[in-house]
Amino acid sequence: MTQTRYSEWWRRSTVYQVYPKSFKDTTGNGTGDIKGLTEKLDYLQELGIDIVWLQPVYVSPQYDNGYDVADYEAINPDFGTMEDFDELVQELHRRGMKLMTDIVVNHTSVEHEWFKQASSGKDNPYRDYYIWKDPGPDGGLPNNWQSKFGGPAWQFDEASGQYFLTLYDKTQADLNWENEKVRRAVNDMMLFWAKKGVDGFRMDVINVISKDQRFPDDDGSVPPGDGRKFYTDGPRVHEFIKAMYDEVFGPYEMVTVGEMSSTTLEHCIRYSSPEEREFSMTFNFHHLKVDYPNGQKWELMPYDFEAMKRLFTQWQTGMQQGGGWNALFFNNHDQPRAISRFTDDKAYRVESAKLLATTLHGMQGTPYVYQGEEIGMPNPIWKGIEEFRDIESLNMYRILQEQGKNPGTAQSILQERSRDNSRTPMQWDDSPNAGFTTGTPWIKVDERYPDINVQKELADPGSILHHYRRLIALRKEHDVFVEGSFIRLDEAHPEVFAYARQAEGAALVVVSNFSGKEITFRFGDKQWAELGERSGQQLLIGNTAEAPVLAQELPLSPYASYMWLIRK
Ligand code: GLC
């Protein structure tokens, strides 16, 4: 392990993810905006954040909250203006912070000019920007692929008698990456933002851009059998990404993260190893599917804790051995809140939030904090179906009932699984609407905001927010966070996740009780011996009043979590 291998600055950084629609509204229209983010940069800087990931603010009909882009180079008026954007970049840079924007190029909105042209006739020069197919031999769909948001992945175009591919919503038409002109246009668009001073990109579902050109039916032999095996980490995906690197990411020294849907470790090593010249790091979602029975998101089950630990271990050790780099996260705008899902967001909300943070931030990778996570926002209390806004959730509400579920059951599934769980407005203070807007918020504010808000967290030195601040600072202070190898220490314990990070001269040890029980955890003799000399130990961070010494037997209160540093 050489120093140069880990020399890039972003390996010590923490990224803060901003869902602009729900962050801070400065106009009173009920929708967050770019100026709202600029207003809060001091808050983020004090937290220790050095990269802000801003989700899509481009012109869009907003069926999928901006992931349906109608113009890649213009700002949606709801979010502000290009001047606001330039000011954001300037204000970030003035503070030594960086901006990562969201690039959504698997698909465009059907309202994008390219699609309008393409659907105006078979001879239009833009026709080949998208994926068109004649009906199948039976006159129906071209194949049996399913949309990720429910229903078939094809939409019929009356005018031409052909279908076009939509792997996500029916208003999100998949771009044809086989067409060189599409690749050229995407690179030009990214160069436009790079020249504006954007420092990095988060690449939306980028591992599905290259489709198997035979477009075969899925025989269902590999679950979930919806066609994904024919486009996930597809035939030319690495070639396409390398071309982006050569023209854009490399020359502008950008920090990039690829969102990888249903991917594999082997592919992520390739996507994120510096010598491959593709991305800086990757998101994968395997550790967040541990409560999907047979991979089914829309069915409920308690999560499989052992599977989660096994997946973290595989990705920690596998990425390190292969030279890849993980983006570390428990939360984002597509996931229910982790404290509600994996811990106890009621009796032990504060302990739970700190436990998840400590467990995640001790690992190798670049941690991501999703807005509200740092103040322990739980899933909101939903009162009725009319409160939901997300297109995927509303589609599934209908489909679940078509499958025979009654409305009550369908709604209770949504309450656990809906992406809206993480999309309610950021809770700044105890004023009306949590200080998010003076108008009517586009989605309801969770009623617990008088207790759970930034103002309160800032004032309390023992708060979740200060815990995050400390973790973010520790990563910058100690090389072992970046360099240490990962060793699992808990031998499939039913309640505890324990691991070490070993580097030359130092080790980290993290022990977390993921249960509401008082327990005593005992390191196995082998694991204890592996830790070696422990005399130079120091508790770096914990979430209880006690500051226990690292010992082979550890009493752990509910959701207790500790991180020690051992200097050797
Ligand atoms: C990604 C985004 C999600 C969006 C989808 C389609 O998964 O995170 O919000 O709906 O891509 O663009």
PDB file of C-alpha atoms in Angstrom, residues 21 25 27 29 31-34 62 75-80:
ATOM      1  CA  LYS A  21     -36.730  20.795  -4.135  1.00  0.00           C
ATOM      2  CA  ASP A  25     -37.161  27.877  -0.379  1.00  0.00           C
ATOM      3  CA  THR A  27     -39.222  32.713  -2.813  1.00  0.00           C
ATOM      4  CA  ASN A  29     -43.383  29.191  -3.926  1.00  0.00           C
ATOM      5  CA  THR A  31     -40.231  24.587  -3.740  1.00  0.00           C
ATOM      6  CA  GLY A  32     -36.624  24.798  -2.591  1.00  0.00           C
ATOM      7  CA  ASP A  33     -34.192  26.706  -4.800  1.00  0.00           C
ATOM      8  CA  ILE A  34     -30.543  27.346  -5.611  1.00  0.00           C
ATOM      9  CA  GLN A  62     -40.730  17.296 -12.968  1.00  0.00           C
ATOM     10  CA  ILE A  75     -32.034  26.134 -15.059  1.00  0.00           C
ATOM     11  CA  ASN A  76     -35.639  25.331 -14.201  1.00  0.00           C
ATOM     12  CA  PRO A  77     -37.229  28.660 -13.154  1.00  0.00           C
ATOM     13  CA  ASP A  78     -38.660  26.999 -10.023  1.00  0.00           C
ATOM     14  CA  PHE A  79     -35.068  26.588  -8.838  1.00  0.00           C
ATOM     15  CA  GLY A  80     -33.842  30.020  -9.934  1.00  0.00           C
TER      16      GLY A  80
END
